[in-house]
mmCIF file of C-alpha atoms in Angstrom:
data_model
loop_
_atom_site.group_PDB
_atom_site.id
_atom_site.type_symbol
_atom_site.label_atom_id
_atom_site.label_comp_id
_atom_site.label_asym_id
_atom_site.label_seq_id
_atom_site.Cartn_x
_atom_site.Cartn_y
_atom_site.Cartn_z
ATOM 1 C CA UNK F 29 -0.397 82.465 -7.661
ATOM 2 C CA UNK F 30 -0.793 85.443 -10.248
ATOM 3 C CA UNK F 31 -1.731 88.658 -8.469
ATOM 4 C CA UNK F 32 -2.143 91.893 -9.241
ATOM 5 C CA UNK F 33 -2.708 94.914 -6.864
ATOM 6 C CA UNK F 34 -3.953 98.038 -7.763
ATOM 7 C CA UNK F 35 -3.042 101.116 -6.023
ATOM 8 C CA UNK F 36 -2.967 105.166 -6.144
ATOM 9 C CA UNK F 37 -6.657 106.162 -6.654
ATOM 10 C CA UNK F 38 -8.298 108.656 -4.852
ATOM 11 C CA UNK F 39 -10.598 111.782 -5.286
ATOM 12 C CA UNK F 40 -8.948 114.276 -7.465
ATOM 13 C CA UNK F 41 -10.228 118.080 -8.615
ATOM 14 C CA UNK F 42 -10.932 118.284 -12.749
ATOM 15 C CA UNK F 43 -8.119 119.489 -14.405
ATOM 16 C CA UNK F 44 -5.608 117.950 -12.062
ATOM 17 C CA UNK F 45 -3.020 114.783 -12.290
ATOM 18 C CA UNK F 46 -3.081 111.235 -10.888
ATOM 19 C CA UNK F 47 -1.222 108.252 -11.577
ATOM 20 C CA UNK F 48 -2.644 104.303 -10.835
ATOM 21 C CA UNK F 49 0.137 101.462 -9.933
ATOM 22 C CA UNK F 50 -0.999 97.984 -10.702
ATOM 23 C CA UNK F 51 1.955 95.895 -8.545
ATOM 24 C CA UNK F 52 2.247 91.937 -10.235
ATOM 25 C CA UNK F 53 3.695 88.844 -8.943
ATOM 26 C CA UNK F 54 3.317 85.309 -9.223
ATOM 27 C CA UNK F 55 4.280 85.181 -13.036
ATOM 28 C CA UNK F 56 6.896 86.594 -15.471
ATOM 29 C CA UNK F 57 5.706 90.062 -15.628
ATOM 30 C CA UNK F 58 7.950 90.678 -18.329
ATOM 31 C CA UNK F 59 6.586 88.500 -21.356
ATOM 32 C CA UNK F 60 3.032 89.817 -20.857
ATOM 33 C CA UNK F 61 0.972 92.848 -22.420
ATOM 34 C CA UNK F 62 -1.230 94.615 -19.941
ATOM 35 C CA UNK F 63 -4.187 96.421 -19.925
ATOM 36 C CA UNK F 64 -6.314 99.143 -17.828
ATOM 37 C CA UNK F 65 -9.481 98.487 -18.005
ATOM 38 C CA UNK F 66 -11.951 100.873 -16.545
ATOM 39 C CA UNK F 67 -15.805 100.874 -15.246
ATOM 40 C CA UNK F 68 -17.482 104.079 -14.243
ATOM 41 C CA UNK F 69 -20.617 103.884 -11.629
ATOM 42 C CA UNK F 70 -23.219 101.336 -12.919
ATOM 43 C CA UNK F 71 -21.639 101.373 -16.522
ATOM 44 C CA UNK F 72 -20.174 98.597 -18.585
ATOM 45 C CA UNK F 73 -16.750 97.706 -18.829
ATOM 46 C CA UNK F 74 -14.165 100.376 -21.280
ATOM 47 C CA UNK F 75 -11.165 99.625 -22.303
ATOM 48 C CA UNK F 76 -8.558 101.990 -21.321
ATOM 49 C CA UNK F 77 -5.041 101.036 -22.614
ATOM 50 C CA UNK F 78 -2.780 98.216 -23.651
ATOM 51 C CA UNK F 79 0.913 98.039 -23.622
ATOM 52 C CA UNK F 80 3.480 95.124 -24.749
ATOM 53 C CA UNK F 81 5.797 93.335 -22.796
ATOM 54 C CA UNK F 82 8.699 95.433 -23.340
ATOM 55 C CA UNK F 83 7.098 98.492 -22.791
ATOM 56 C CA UNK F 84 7.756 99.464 -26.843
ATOM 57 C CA UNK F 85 3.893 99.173 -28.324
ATOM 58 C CA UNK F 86 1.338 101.130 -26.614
ATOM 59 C CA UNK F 87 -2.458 101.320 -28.191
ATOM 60 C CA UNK F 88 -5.427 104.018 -26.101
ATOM 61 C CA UNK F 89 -8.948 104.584 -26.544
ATOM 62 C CA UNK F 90 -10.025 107.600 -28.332
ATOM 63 C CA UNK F 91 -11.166 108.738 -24.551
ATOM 64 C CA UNK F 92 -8.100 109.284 -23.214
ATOM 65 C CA UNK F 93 -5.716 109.966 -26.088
ATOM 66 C CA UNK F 94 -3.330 112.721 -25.502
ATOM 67 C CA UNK F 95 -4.600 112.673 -21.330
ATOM 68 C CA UNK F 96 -3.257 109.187 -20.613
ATOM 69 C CA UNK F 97 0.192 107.405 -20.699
ATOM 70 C CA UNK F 98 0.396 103.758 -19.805
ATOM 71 C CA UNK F 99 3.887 102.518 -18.939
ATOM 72 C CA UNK F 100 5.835 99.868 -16.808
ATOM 73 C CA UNK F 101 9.002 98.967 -15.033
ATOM 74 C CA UNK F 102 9.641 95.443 -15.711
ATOM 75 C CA UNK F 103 12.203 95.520 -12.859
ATOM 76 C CA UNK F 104 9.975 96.151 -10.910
ATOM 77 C CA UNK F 105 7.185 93.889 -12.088
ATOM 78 C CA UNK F 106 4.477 96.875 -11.643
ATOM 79 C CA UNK F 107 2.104 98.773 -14.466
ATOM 80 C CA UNK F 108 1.360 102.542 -14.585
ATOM 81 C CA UNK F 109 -0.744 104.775 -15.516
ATOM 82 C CA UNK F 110 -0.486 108.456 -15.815
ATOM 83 C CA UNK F 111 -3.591 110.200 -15.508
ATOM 84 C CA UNK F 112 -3.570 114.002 -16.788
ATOM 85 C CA UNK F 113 -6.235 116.552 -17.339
ATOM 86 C CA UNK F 114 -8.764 114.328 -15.566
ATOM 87 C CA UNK F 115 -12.129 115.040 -16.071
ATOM 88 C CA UNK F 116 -15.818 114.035 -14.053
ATOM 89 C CA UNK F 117 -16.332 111.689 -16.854
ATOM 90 C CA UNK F 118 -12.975 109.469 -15.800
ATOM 91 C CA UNK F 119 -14.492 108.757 -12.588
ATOM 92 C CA UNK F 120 -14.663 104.955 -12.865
ATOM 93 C CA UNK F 121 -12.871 101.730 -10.949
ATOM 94 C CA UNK F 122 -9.854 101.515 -12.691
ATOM 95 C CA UNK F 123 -8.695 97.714 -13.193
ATOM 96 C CA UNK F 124 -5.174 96.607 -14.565
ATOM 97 C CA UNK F 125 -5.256 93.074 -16.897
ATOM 98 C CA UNK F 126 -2.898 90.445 -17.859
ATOM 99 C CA UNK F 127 -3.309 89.911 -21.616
ATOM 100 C CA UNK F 128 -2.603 86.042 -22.466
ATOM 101 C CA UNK F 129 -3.163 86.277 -25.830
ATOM 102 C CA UNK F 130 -2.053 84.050 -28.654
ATOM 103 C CA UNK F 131 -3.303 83.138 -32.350
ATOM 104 C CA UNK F 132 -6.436 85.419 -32.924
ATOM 105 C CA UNK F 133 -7.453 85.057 -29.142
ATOM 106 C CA UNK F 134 -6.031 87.888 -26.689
ATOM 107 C CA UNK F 135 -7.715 86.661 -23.408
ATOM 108 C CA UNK F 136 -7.194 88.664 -19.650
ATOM 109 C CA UNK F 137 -6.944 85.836 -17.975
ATOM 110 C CA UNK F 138 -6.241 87.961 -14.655
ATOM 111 C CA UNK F 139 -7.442 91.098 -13.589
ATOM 112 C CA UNK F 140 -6.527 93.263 -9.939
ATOM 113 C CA UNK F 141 -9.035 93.907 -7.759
ATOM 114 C CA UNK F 142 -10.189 97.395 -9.205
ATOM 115 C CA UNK F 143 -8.807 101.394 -7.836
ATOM 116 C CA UNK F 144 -11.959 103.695 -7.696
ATOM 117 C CA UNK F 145 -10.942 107.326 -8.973
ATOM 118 C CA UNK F 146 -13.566 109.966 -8.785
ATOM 119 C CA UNK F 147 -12.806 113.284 -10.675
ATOM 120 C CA UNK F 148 -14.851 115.932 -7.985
ATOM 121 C CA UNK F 149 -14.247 119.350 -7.244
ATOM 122 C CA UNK A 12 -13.088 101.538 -34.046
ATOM 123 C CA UNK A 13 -15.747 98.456 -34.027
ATOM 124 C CA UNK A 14 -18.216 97.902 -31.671
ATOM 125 C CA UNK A 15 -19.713 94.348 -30.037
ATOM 126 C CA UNK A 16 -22.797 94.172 -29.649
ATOM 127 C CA UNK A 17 -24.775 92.682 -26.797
ATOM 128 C CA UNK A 18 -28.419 92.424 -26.043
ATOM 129 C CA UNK A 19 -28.587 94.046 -22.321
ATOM 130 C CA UNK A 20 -30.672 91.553 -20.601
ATOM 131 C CA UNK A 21 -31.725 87.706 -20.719
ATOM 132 C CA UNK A 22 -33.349 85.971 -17.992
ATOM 133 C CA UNK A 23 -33.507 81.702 -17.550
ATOM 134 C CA UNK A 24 -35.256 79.603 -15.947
ATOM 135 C CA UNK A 25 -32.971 77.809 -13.074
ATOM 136 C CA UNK A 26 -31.472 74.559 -14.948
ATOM 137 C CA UNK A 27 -32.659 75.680 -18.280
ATOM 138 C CA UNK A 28 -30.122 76.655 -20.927
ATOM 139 C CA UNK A 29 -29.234 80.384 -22.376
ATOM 140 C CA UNK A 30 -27.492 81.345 -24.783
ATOM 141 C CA UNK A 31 -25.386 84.986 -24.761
ATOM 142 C CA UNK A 32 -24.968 86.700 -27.813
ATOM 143 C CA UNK A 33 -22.232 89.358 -29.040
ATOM 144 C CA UNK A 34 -22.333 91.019 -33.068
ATOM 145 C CA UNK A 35 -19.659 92.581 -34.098
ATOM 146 C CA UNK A 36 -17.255 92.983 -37.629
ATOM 147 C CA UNK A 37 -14.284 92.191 -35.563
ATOM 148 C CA UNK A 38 -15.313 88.907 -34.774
ATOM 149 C CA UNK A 39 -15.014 87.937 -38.174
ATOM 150 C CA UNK A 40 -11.247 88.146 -37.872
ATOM 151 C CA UNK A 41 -10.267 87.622 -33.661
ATOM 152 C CA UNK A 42 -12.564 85.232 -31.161
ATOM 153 C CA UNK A 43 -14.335 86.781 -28.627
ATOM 154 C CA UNK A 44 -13.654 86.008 -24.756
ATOM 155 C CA UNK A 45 -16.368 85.829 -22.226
ATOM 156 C CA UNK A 46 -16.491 87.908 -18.478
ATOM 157 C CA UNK A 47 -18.914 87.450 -16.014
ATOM 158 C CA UNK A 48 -18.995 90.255 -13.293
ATOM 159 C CA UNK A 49 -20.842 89.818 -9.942
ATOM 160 C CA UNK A 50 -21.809 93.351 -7.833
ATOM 161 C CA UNK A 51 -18.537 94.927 -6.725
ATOM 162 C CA UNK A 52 -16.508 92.093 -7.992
ATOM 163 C CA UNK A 53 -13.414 92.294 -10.673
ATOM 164 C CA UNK A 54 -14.630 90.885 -13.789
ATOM 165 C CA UNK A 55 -13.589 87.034 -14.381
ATOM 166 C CA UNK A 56 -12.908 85.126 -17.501
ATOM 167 C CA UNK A 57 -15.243 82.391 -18.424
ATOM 168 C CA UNK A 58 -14.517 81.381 -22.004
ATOM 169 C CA UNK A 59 -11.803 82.052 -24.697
ATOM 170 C CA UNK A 60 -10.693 81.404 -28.224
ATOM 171 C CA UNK A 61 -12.518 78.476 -29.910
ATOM 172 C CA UNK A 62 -14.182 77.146 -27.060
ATOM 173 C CA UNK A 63 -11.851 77.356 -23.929
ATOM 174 C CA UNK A 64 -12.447 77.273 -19.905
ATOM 175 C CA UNK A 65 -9.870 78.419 -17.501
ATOM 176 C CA UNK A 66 -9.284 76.570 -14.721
ATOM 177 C CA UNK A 67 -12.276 76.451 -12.331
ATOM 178 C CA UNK A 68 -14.860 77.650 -14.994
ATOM 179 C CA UNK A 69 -17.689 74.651 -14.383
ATOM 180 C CA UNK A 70 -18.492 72.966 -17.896
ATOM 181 C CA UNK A 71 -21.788 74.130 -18.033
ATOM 182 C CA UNK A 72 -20.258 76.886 -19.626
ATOM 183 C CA UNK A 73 -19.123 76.791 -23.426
ATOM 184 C CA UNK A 74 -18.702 79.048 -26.690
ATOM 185 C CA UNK A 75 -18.867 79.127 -29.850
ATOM 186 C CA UNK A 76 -18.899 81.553 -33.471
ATOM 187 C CA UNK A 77 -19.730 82.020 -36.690
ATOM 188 C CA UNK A 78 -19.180 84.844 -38.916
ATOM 189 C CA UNK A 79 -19.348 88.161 -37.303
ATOM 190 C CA UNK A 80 -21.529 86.724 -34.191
ATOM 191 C CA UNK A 81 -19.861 84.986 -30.963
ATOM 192 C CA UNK A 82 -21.989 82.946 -28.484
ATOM 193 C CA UNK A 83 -21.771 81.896 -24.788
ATOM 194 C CA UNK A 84 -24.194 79.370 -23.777
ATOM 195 C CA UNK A 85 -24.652 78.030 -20.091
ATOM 196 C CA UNK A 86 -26.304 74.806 -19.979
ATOM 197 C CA UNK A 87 -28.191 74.011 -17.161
ATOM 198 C CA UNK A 88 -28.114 77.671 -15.272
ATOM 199 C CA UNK A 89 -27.547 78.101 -11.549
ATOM 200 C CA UNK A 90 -28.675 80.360 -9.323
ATOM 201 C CA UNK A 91 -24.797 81.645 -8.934
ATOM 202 C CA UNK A 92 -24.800 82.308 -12.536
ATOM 203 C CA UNK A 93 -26.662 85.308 -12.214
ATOM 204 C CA UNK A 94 -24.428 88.441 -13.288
ATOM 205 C CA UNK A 95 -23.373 90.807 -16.219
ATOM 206 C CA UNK A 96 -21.151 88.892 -18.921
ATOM 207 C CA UNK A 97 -19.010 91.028 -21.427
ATOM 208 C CA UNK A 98 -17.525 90.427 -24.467
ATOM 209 C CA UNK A 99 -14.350 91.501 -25.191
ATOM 210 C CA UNK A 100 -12.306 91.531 -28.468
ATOM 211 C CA UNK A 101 -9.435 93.315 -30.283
ATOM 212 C CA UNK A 102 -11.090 95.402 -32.778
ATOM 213 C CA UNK A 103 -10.401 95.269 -36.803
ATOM 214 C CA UNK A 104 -7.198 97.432 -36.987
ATOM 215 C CA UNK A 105 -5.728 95.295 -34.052
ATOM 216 C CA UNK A 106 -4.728 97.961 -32.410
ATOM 217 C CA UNK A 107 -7.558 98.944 -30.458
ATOM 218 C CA UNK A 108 -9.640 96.518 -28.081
ATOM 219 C CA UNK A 109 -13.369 96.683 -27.636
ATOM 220 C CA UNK A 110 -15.818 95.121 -25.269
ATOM 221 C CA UNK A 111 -19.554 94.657 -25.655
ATOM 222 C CA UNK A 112 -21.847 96.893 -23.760
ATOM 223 C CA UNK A 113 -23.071 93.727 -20.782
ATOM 224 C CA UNK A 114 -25.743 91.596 -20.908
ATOM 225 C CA UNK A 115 -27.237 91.107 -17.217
ATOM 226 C CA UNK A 116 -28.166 87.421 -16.883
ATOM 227 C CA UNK A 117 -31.259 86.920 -14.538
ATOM 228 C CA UNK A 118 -31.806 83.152 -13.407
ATOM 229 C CA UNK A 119 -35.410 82.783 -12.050
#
């Protein structure tokens, strides 16, 4: 079954670096887009990042432009992302996404199980 | 970017029907999909493109659009229903993504 496991949070002082793993199996990791996906304490859902199958295309909210980089290893069917310059406001679950889009619908029909990182000094 | 917006609460009366609505430009162009999110839960998809369930989504649930306005309606609420739906949707340019700010569904 598709599965995705999230791992790599943590507490973390402004300013300073951290980088989220989202490990998948079950599927073809390569011929999907992914996603982070985050939700800070009692907030609503923001997206974070997408990136294409190959790794080639790679879209970010206005957020985290510049702070961010989303990649992935397809040989090693897992998602990243880079987290730099973090600040209290990126304290949020962080949750990585299959995109199983098609047409003009771009579902995530799967989602990990959430990372908590909380930006504290 | 666009925005989707949702109306942040709706309550229904246990086996009564509600309907979920989400306003945005870029749902002229792309269909919306539906989340529901239980307390400390991942969010889960519920609805997508025209009018499709994933596997293990009951029937009570369905959607539906028109113009810049996408719907989820649950017909015939259940206790177990009760949570925050989101809609989600790639924005105008395509290249961005955007979801709606939650409704919280109460079922009385």
């Amino acid at each position: 079954q598709v599965q995705l496991v999230e791992s790599g949070g943590g507490v973390v002082q402004p300013g300073r670096s951290l980088r989220l793993s989202c490990a998948a199996s079950g599927f073809t990791f390569s011929t999907y887009a992914m996603h982070w996906v985050r939700q800070a304490p009692g907030k609503g859902l923001e997206w974070v990042t997408i990136i294409s199958y190959d790794g080639n295309t790679k879209y970010y909210a206005d957020s985290v432009k510049g702070r961010f980089t989303i990649s992935r290893d397809n040989s090693k069917n897992t998602l990243y992302l880079q987290m730099n310059s973090l600040r209290a406001e990126d304290t949020a679950v962080y949750y990585c996404a299959r995109e199983n889009g098609g047409g003009n619908s771009f579902p995530l029909d799967y989602w990990g199980q959430g990372m908590l990182v909380t930006v504290s000094s | 970017s666009s925005e989707l917006t949702q109306d942040p609460a709706v309550s229904v009366a246990l086996g009564q029907t509600v309907r979920i609505t989400c306003q945005g430009d870029s749902l002229r162009g792309y269909y919306a999909s539906w989340y529901q999110q239980k307390p400390g839960q991942a969010p889960r998809l519920v609805i997508y493109g025209k009018n499709n369930r994933p596997s293990g989504i009951p029937d009570r649930f369905s959607g539906s659009s028109s113009g810049n306005t996408a719907s989820l309606t649950i017909t015939g609420a259940q206790a177990e229903d009760e949570a925050d739906y989101y809609c989600y949707s790639r924005d105008s340019s395509a290249n961005h993504v955007v979801f709606g700010g939650g409704t919280k569904l109460t079922v009385l």
